[in-house]
Short mmCIF file of C-alpha atoms in Angstrom, two decimals:
data_model
loop_
_atom_site.label_atom_id
_atom_site.label_comp_id
_atom_site.label_asym_id
_atom_site.label_seq_id
_atom_site.Cartn_x
_atom_site.Cartn_y
_atom_site.Cartn_z
CA MET A 1 -3.01 -22.52 -26.63
CA MET A 2 -2.95 -21.72 -22.90
CA THR A 3 -2.04 -18.79 -20.81
CA GLN A 4 -1.52 -15.17 -20.41
CA ASP A 5 2.21 -14.68 -18.97
CA ASN A 6 3.26 -17.67 -21.89
CA LEU A 7 1.11 -16.91 -24.55
CA GLN A 8 0.05 -13.48 -24.27
CA VAL A 9 2.07 -10.94 -25.53
CA ASN A 10 2.41 -8.22 -22.87
CA GLY A 11 4.63 -5.25 -23.05
CA ASN A 12 5.21 -5.05 -19.37
CA THR A 13 7.25 -8.41 -19.84
CA GLN A 14 9.01 -7.54 -22.87
CA GLN A 15 12.56 -6.97 -23.53
CA HIS A 16 12.16 -5.66 -26.52
CA LYS A 17 8.63 -3.62 -27.13
CA HIS A 18 9.20 -4.48 -31.15
CA SER A 19 8.78 -8.19 -30.92
CA LEU A 20 5.33 -7.84 -29.18
CA SER A 21 3.74 -7.77 -32.98
CA GLU A 22 5.65 -10.07 -34.02
CA LEU A 23 5.20 -12.61 -31.61
CA THR A 24 1.51 -11.21 -32.03
CA ILE A 25 0.85 -12.17 -35.18
CA LEU A 26 2.68 -15.51 -34.97
CA LYS A 27 0.60 -16.51 -32.41
CA ILE A 28 -2.28 -15.68 -34.33
CA SER A 29 -1.19 -17.36 -37.82
CA ALA A 30 -0.67 -20.59 -35.49
CA LEU A 31 -4.21 -20.66 -34.31
CA VAL A 32 -5.26 -19.90 -37.69
CA LEU A 33 -3.69 -22.94 -38.79
CA LEU A 34 -4.58 -24.75 -35.38
CA ILE A 35 -8.13 -24.73 -36.66
CA PHE A 36 -7.13 -26.90 -39.94
CA VAL A 37 -5.20 -28.96 -38.76
CA HIS A 38 -7.42 -30.06 -35.93
CA SER A 39 -9.64 -31.57 -39.01
CA ASP A 40 -9.91 -33.90 -41.45
CA LEU A 41 -7.15 -32.40 -43.21
CA LEU A 42 -4.46 -34.53 -41.14
CA PHE A 43 -5.42 -37.11 -42.35
CA ALA A 44 -6.50 -35.99 -45.85
CA TYR A 45 -2.65 -34.62 -46.67
CA PRO A 46 -0.64 -35.87 -44.17
CA ALA A 47 2.55 -35.14 -46.48
CA ILE A 48 1.64 -31.48 -45.96
CA MET A 49 -0.47 -30.67 -42.87
CA GLN A 50 1.77 -32.87 -40.39
CA PRO A 51 4.81 -30.35 -41.20
CA ILE A 52 2.17 -27.77 -40.48
CA GLU A 53 1.67 -29.27 -37.18
CA TRP A 54 4.92 -29.38 -36.56
CA PHE A 55 5.20 -25.61 -37.14
CA LEU A 56 1.98 -24.41 -34.47
CA LEU A 57 3.35 -26.71 -32.21
CA SER A 58 6.61 -25.31 -32.48
CA VAL A 59 5.49 -21.45 -32.15
CA PHE A 60 3.20 -22.07 -28.98
CA PHE A 61 6.37 -23.93 -27.39
CA PHE A 62 8.72 -21.46 -28.32
CA VAL A 63 6.37 -18.80 -27.40
CA GLY A 64 6.02 -20.39 -24.17
CA GLY A 65 9.61 -20.77 -23.26
CA TYR A 66 10.17 -16.57 -24.37
CA LEU A 67 7.64 -15.01 -22.55
CA ALA A 68 7.25 -17.85 -19.12
CA TYR A 69 11.34 -16.54 -18.47
CA ALA A 70 9.92 -13.15 -19.01
CA SER A 71 6.72 -13.88 -16.24
CA PHE A 72 8.88 -15.21 -13.79
CA GLN A 73 11.44 -12.76 -14.12
CA LYS A 74 8.70 -10.18 -13.22
CA ARG A 75 7.68 -11.60 -10.22
CA ASN A 76 11.61 -11.79 -9.22
CA LYS A 77 11.63 -15.44 -9.26
CA SER A 78 8.99 -16.26 -6.94
CA LEU A 79 8.07 -19.67 -7.31
CA LYS A 80 4.93 -18.90 -5.31
CA TYR A 81 3.65 -16.70 -7.39
CA PHE A 82 5.03 -17.49 -10.73
CA PHE A 83 3.05 -21.14 -10.14
CA LYS A 84 -0.26 -19.61 -9.12
CA SER A 85 -0.57 -17.14 -12.08
CA LYS A 86 -0.21 -20.51 -13.95
CA ALA A 87 -2.88 -22.19 -11.77
CA LEU A 88 -5.05 -19.10 -11.91
CA THR A 89 -5.04 -18.56 -16.01
CA LEU A 90 -3.66 -22.42 -17.08
CA TYR A 91 -4.15 -24.92 -14.66
CA ILE A 92 -8.05 -23.95 -13.57
CA PRO A 93 -9.33 -23.32 -17.25
CA PHE A 94 -7.67 -26.76 -18.65
CA VAL A 95 -9.64 -28.81 -15.37
CA ALA A 96 -12.53 -27.04 -16.58
CA ALA A 97 -12.45 -27.99 -20.08
CA VAL A 98 -11.37 -31.53 -18.84
CA VAL A 99 -14.98 -31.79 -16.66
CA CYS A 100 -17.08 -30.10 -19.90
CA TYR A 101 -15.32 -33.00 -22.14
CA LEU A 102 -16.51 -35.30 -19.77
CA PHE A 103 -20.11 -34.28 -19.58
CA LEU A 104 -19.78 -33.90 -23.66
CA ASP A 105 -18.52 -37.50 -23.49
CA TYR A 106 -20.86 -38.70 -21.29
CA TYR A 107 -24.29 -37.21 -23.35
CA MET A 108 -22.86 -38.32 -26.98
CA GLY A 109 -23.38 -41.86 -24.94
CA ALA A 110 -19.42 -42.66 -24.81
CA LYS A 111 -18.33 -44.66 -22.18
CA VAL A 112 -16.83 -42.20 -19.19
CA GLU A 113 -13.51 -43.98 -17.31
CA PRO A 114 -12.99 -42.37 -14.08
CA ALA A 115 -8.82 -43.18 -14.68
CA ALA A 116 -9.53 -40.72 -17.99
CA VAL A 117 -10.22 -38.06 -15.82
CA VAL A 118 -7.37 -38.43 -13.25
CA SER A 119 -4.98 -39.03 -15.66
CA GLN A 120 -6.18 -35.79 -17.16
CA VAL A 121 -6.85 -33.30 -13.80
CA SER A 122 -3.04 -35.19 -11.94
CA MET A 123 -1.48 -34.55 -15.53
CA LEU A 124 -0.05 -37.65 -15.61
CA ASN A 125 -1.42 -38.29 -18.98
CA ILE A 126 2.19 -36.99 -19.76
CA PHE A 127 3.35 -40.53 -19.56
CA ALA A 128 3.42 -42.47 -22.59
CA GLY A 129 0.93 -45.42 -21.57
CA LEU A 130 -1.32 -43.13 -19.96
CA ASN A 131 -0.94 -40.82 -22.72
CA SER A 132 -1.84 -43.01 -25.65
CA THR A 133 -5.05 -44.74 -23.52
CA TYR A 134 -6.56 -41.60 -21.58
CA ASN A 135 -5.69 -38.99 -23.26
CA TRP A 136 -8.61 -36.08 -24.41
CA GLY A 137 -7.04 -35.38 -28.11
CA THR A 138 -5.45 -32.08 -28.06
CA LEU A 139 -5.77 -31.39 -24.48
CA TRP A 140 -2.13 -33.17 -23.71
CA PHE A 141 -0.70 -29.62 -24.95
CA ILE A 142 -1.65 -27.81 -21.14
CA PRO A 143 -0.01 -30.41 -19.02
CA PHE A 144 3.56 -30.63 -21.13
CA MET A 145 3.59 -26.47 -20.92
CA LEU A 146 3.11 -26.47 -17.65
CA LEU A 147 5.79 -29.37 -16.91
CA PHE A 148 8.29 -27.39 -19.29
CA MET A 149 7.99 -24.47 -16.90
CA VAL A 150 8.66 -26.94 -13.56
CA ILE A 151 12.03 -27.64 -15.29
CA THR A 152 12.77 -24.44 -16.44
CA CYS A 153 11.76 -22.32 -13.31
CA LEU A 154 13.25 -24.71 -10.72
CA LEU A 155 16.52 -24.50 -12.63
CA GLU A 156 16.22 -20.87 -12.76
CA LYS A 157 15.79 -20.41 -9.53
CA TYR A 158 18.13 -22.95 -7.28
CA VAL A 159 20.75 -23.76 -9.96
CA ARG A 160 22.57 -20.15 -10.38
CA ASN A 161 25.21 -21.45 -13.49
CA THR A 162 23.65 -21.90 -16.66
CA LYS A 163 25.73 -24.34 -17.99
CA ILE A 164 25.03 -26.66 -15.18
CA GLN A 165 21.13 -25.84 -15.93
CA LEU A 166 22.00 -27.10 -19.73
CA LEU A 167 23.21 -30.06 -18.43
CA ALA A 168 20.86 -31.14 -16.32
CA ILE A 169 18.50 -30.64 -19.57
CA SER A 170 20.70 -32.57 -21.14
CA ALA A 171 20.51 -35.22 -18.11
CA LEU A 172 16.70 -35.39 -18.60
CA LEU A 173 16.67 -35.91 -22.05
CA ALA A 174 19.23 -38.68 -22.15
CA VAL A 175 17.13 -40.75 -18.95
CA THR A 176 13.75 -40.35 -21.28
CA THR A 177 15.65 -41.55 -23.69
CA PHE A 178 16.84 -44.60 -21.63
CA LEU A 179 13.17 -45.04 -20.22
CA TRP A 180 12.11 -45.37 -23.98
CA ILE A 181 15.02 -48.35 -25.05
CA HIS A 182 13.91 -50.41 -22.00
CA GLY A 183 9.72 -49.94 -22.76
CA SER A 184 9.48 -48.30 -19.10
CA PRO A 185 6.17 -47.73 -17.93
CA LEU A 186 7.72 -44.23 -16.50
CA ARG A 187 8.80 -43.21 -20.07
CA LEU A 188 7.50 -40.07 -20.78
CA ASP A 189 5.94 -39.51 -24.45
CA GLY A 190 7.23 -39.11 -27.12
CA LEU A 191 6.84 -35.27 -27.98
CA PHE A 192 8.21 -34.57 -24.37
CA ASN A 193 11.67 -34.70 -26.08
CA GLN A 194 10.64 -32.90 -29.16
CA TYR A 195 8.94 -29.76 -27.42
CA LEU A 196 10.94 -29.40 -24.38
CA LEU A 197 14.33 -28.49 -26.43
CA VAL A 198 11.89 -25.78 -28.47
CA PHE A 199 10.63 -24.14 -24.73
CA VAL A 200 14.34 -24.36 -23.64
CA PHE A 201 15.19 -22.51 -26.84
CA GLY A 202 12.85 -19.86 -26.03
CA PHE A 203 13.23 -19.62 -23.04
CA TYR A 204 16.82 -18.88 -22.90
CA ILE A 205 16.99 -16.70 -25.73
CA SER A 206 14.63 -14.70 -23.60
CA LYS A 207 17.13 -15.27 -21.07
CA PHE A 208 20.15 -14.08 -22.72
CA LYS A 209 18.16 -10.87 -24.96
CA LEU A 210 19.53 -13.11 -27.51
CA TYR A 211 16.30 -11.91 -29.63
CA ASP A 212 18.06 -9.32 -31.71
CA ARG A 213 20.66 -11.05 -32.65
CA LEU A 214 19.05 -13.69 -33.92
CA MET A 215 16.65 -11.59 -36.11
CA THR A 216 19.92 -10.70 -38.73
CA TYR A 217 21.08 -11.91 -42.00
CA LYS A 218 23.71 -14.52 -40.87
CA THR A 219 20.62 -16.50 -39.12
CA ALA A 220 18.73 -16.35 -42.54
CA LEU A 221 21.79 -17.74 -43.97
CA VAL A 222 21.72 -20.82 -41.57
CA ALA A 223 18.08 -20.96 -41.62
CA LEU A 224 16.99 -21.00 -45.14
CA PRO A 225 19.11 -24.17 -45.80
CA THR A 226 18.38 -25.69 -43.02
CA LEU A 227 15.18 -25.30 -43.92
CA ALA A 228 15.68 -26.99 -47.60
CA ILE A 229 18.03 -29.79 -46.10
CA PHE A 230 15.18 -31.28 -43.51
CA SER A 231 11.92 -30.40 -46.35
CA ILE A 232 13.44 -33.92 -47.52
CA ASP A 233 11.53 -36.74 -45.67
CA LEU A 234 13.93 -39.64 -45.50
CA SER A 235 12.15 -41.22 -42.87
CA SER A 236 11.58 -44.28 -45.67
CA LEU A 237 15.19 -45.23 -44.30
CA PHE A 238 14.23 -46.23 -41.06
CA ASN A 239 12.47 -49.14 -39.41
CA TYR A 240 11.46 -50.42 -36.07
CA ASN A 241 13.02 -53.54 -36.24
CA THR A 242 14.86 -53.68 -33.09
CA VAL A 243 15.07 -51.56 -30.34
CA LEU A 244 17.94 -49.37 -31.53
CA ASN A 245 16.49 -49.22 -34.78
CA ALA A 246 13.42 -47.50 -33.71
CA LEU A 247 15.36 -45.20 -31.23
CA ALA A 248 17.50 -44.46 -34.58
CA ALA A 249 13.93 -43.20 -36.26
CA GLN A 250 12.34 -41.70 -33.62
CA PHE A 251 15.62 -39.44 -33.50
CA TYR A 252 15.29 -38.54 -36.62
CA PHE A 253 11.74 -37.46 -36.53
CA ASN A 254 12.30 -35.32 -33.90
CA CYS A 255 15.31 -33.93 -35.17
CA ARG A 256 14.16 -33.02 -38.56
CA SER A 257 10.73 -31.53 -36.68
CA ILE A 258 12.89 -29.35 -34.93
CA MET A 259 14.95 -27.62 -36.96
CA LEU A 260 12.48 -27.94 -39.68
CA THR A 261 10.03 -26.13 -37.62
CA MET A 262 12.40 -23.64 -35.99
CA SER A 263 14.20 -22.30 -38.78
CA LEU A 264 10.70 -21.52 -40.58
CA VAL A 265 9.78 -20.28 -36.76
CA LEU A 266 12.54 -17.89 -36.91
CA LEU A 267 12.58 -17.05 -40.80
CA THR A 268 9.14 -15.65 -40.39
CA LEU A 269 10.10 -13.70 -37.28
CA MET A 270 12.44 -11.84 -39.38
CA VAL A 271 9.45 -11.49 -42.50
CA LEU A 272 7.29 -10.07 -39.84
CA ARG A 273 9.99 -7.95 -38.34
CA LYS A 274 10.39 -6.59 -41.90
CA ILE A 275 6.74 -5.87 -42.43
CA LYS A 276 5.81 -4.33 -39.09
CA LEU A 277 1.91 -4.83 -38.91
CA PRO A 278 0.12 -3.08 -36.67
CA VAL A 279 -1.26 -4.98 -33.37
CA ASN A 280 -4.55 -3.58 -32.91
CA GLY A 281 -7.39 -4.47 -29.92
CA PHE A 282 -9.00 -6.92 -32.00
CA ALA A 283 -5.77 -8.84 -32.73
CA LYS A 284 -4.53 -8.22 -28.88
CA GLN A 285 -8.28 -9.71 -27.82
CA ILE A 286 -6.87 -12.72 -29.44
CA ALA A 287 -3.51 -13.39 -28.49
CA ASP A 288 -4.66 -12.15 -24.82
CA HIS A 289 -7.75 -15.06 -25.15
CA SER A 290 -5.28 -17.80 -26.99
CA ALA A 291 -6.07 -20.11 -24.01
CA PHE A 292 -10.24 -20.36 -24.11
CA ILE A 293 -9.82 -19.97 -27.61
CA TYR A 294 -7.86 -23.02 -27.43
CA LEU A 295 -9.99 -24.91 -25.27
CA SER A 296 -13.33 -24.45 -25.97
CA GLU A 297 -11.54 -25.19 -29.90
CA PRO A 298 -13.00 -29.00 -29.91
CA PHE A 299 -16.02 -28.17 -27.95
CA ILE A 300 -17.08 -25.34 -30.35
CA SER A 301 -16.66 -27.34 -33.63
CA PHE A 302 -18.71 -30.06 -32.39
CA ILE A 303 -21.52 -27.90 -31.83
CA ILE A 304 -20.69 -26.21 -34.97
CA LEU A 305 -20.31 -29.72 -37.27
CA THR A 306 -23.39 -31.70 -35.56
CA TYR A 307 -26.17 -28.50 -35.12
CA VAL A 308 -25.10 -26.25 -38.02
CA PHE A 309 -23.15 -28.88 -40.77
CA GLY A 310 -25.61 -31.76 -39.77
CA GLN A 311 -22.15 -33.97 -40.36
CA GLY A 312 -21.18 -37.10 -37.72
CA GLU A 313 -18.48 -37.21 -35.62
CA ALA A 314 -16.17 -37.18 -39.06
CA PHE A 315 -16.29 -34.70 -41.95
CA PHE A 316 -14.30 -35.83 -44.51
CA ALA A 317 -12.02 -33.39 -46.58
CA SER A 318 -13.88 -33.24 -49.90
CA GLY A 319 -16.11 -30.68 -51.22
CA LEU A 320 -16.88 -27.05 -50.62
CA THR A 321 -19.13 -27.77 -47.62
CA PHE A 322 -15.89 -29.08 -45.58
CA TYR A 323 -14.66 -25.72 -46.30
CA LEU A 324 -17.17 -23.52 -45.66
CA TYR A 325 -17.48 -25.48 -42.42
CA GLN A 326 -13.43 -24.99 -41.88
CA GLY A 327 -14.55 -21.26 -42.45
CA VAL A 328 -16.99 -21.19 -39.84
CA ARG A 329 -15.06 -22.32 -37.31
CA ILE A 330 -12.35 -19.85 -38.00
CA VAL A 331 -14.99 -16.36 -37.47
CA VAL A 332 -16.47 -18.27 -34.48
CA LEU A 333 -13.55 -18.57 -33.10
CA LEU A 334 -11.42 -15.71 -34.32
CA GLY A 335 -13.94 -13.78 -35.01
CA VAL A 336 -16.98 -13.92 -32.39
CA ILE A 337 -15.08 -14.95 -29.73
CA PRO A 338 -12.65 -11.69 -29.03
CA LEU A 339 -15.68 -9.71 -30.43
CA SER A 340 -17.48 -11.01 -27.32
CA PHE A 341 -14.75 -10.24 -25.09
CA ILE A 342 -14.57 -6.94 -26.31
CA ALA A 343 -18.18 -6.69 -25.78
CA TRP A 344 -17.67 -7.93 -22.27
CA GLN A 345 -15.07 -4.89 -21.53
CA TYR A 346 -17.46 -1.87 -23.06
CA ARG A 347 -20.79 -3.80 -20.82
CA PRO A 348 -22.42 -1.19 -18.69
CA LYS A 349 -21.12 -1.24 -14.98
CA MET A 350 -23.08 -2.93 -12.58
CA ALA A 351 -22.82 -2.63 -8.64
CA MET A 352 -21.22 -6.06 -8.12
CA PRO A 353 -21.33 -8.22 -5.03
CA ALA A 354 -18.52 -7.79 -1.96
CA PHE A 355 -17.76 -11.20 -2.46
CA ALA A 356 -17.06 -10.43 -6.44
CA VAL A 357 -15.00 -7.26 -6.14
CA LYS A 358 -12.97 -9.18 -3.67
CA MET A 359 -12.27 -12.27 -6.18
CA LYS A 360 -11.68 -10.11 -8.51
CA VAL A 361 -9.14 -7.92 -6.53
CA PHE A 362 -7.10 -10.39 -6.11
CA TYR A 363 -6.93 -12.08 -9.01
CA LYS A 364 -6.02 -9.37 -10.63
CA ASN A 365 -3.00 -8.85 -7.66
CA LEU A 366 -1.65 -12.30 -7.79
CA LEU A 367 -1.33 -11.56 -11.87
CA VAL A 368 0.48 -8.46 -11.14
CA LYS A 369 2.17 -9.14 -8.13
CA ARG A 370 6.07 -8.83 -8.17
#
């Protein structure tokens, strides 16, 4: 979802080449699930689709954390070059998407509030109040990914002791929890604590080269019973009558989603490791352009929904036509778009204007700067 360094699987930035195929296939699988989650299926079958949503988000944040460390190391822990690359591959496409959806809202006759644009572009929608008021659906993911990179990379740059790094992250989680208890306007969105832990997990697995050690039967012996235990939903035992009860319910929700999905992520990686599915050029195109696919998915879905199937804003999950709509979305997002990029790569070479050549060289140098 996201960026060439964070969600792309690049052989030059990985410690273990055998993990390339596993991470790529895992990410593509999550993109397929994303298409189904971003539909009425999430509301029609919440008991099934909500854990799937947790899983795919955990995949994106786990892989993002895993590759963020490799990308940061590749740039010799230079915050300047690291975040310049993120601005080009993640933030600028995100802002472009915000502007496009602003015009789409205007075209559809919706009321466009300047505060919504400011909230998105400035990424202030990481705060719970703004996220619930001025948030455009799926775009919440990008600010959180960037925030997690800022936190982990700043600590990696300026705090040498890993124990102190983890202590600082724990203190940050405690502060956000405290702000939630007291209902502070400065409290971060509830997803912050949940997925920061997932991102950090991937970041430190990459840092300490623990991937091989996790891909063993011992991990499976822990992950399988954990998956079975947390598959049981006990949320009905909690209520929100008091602040402490609400805190306990939120803690259980976060704990369950993390334990459930990370167990499933590790088990899925083990299975993919055994199968050893090859990653061809087409699959790599999907992985390399996952940011574009993610950001364009709402717009493309809108076009298909409105002009191909003649539906309104909602398309209820019933009947063959609904699932045909899902199939068309998959074909366009994971078929037509990657093929378009392949065709663009093999287009006849034409002379480029001088300024375009300079911009291309600058962009490439920035991404590979060590």
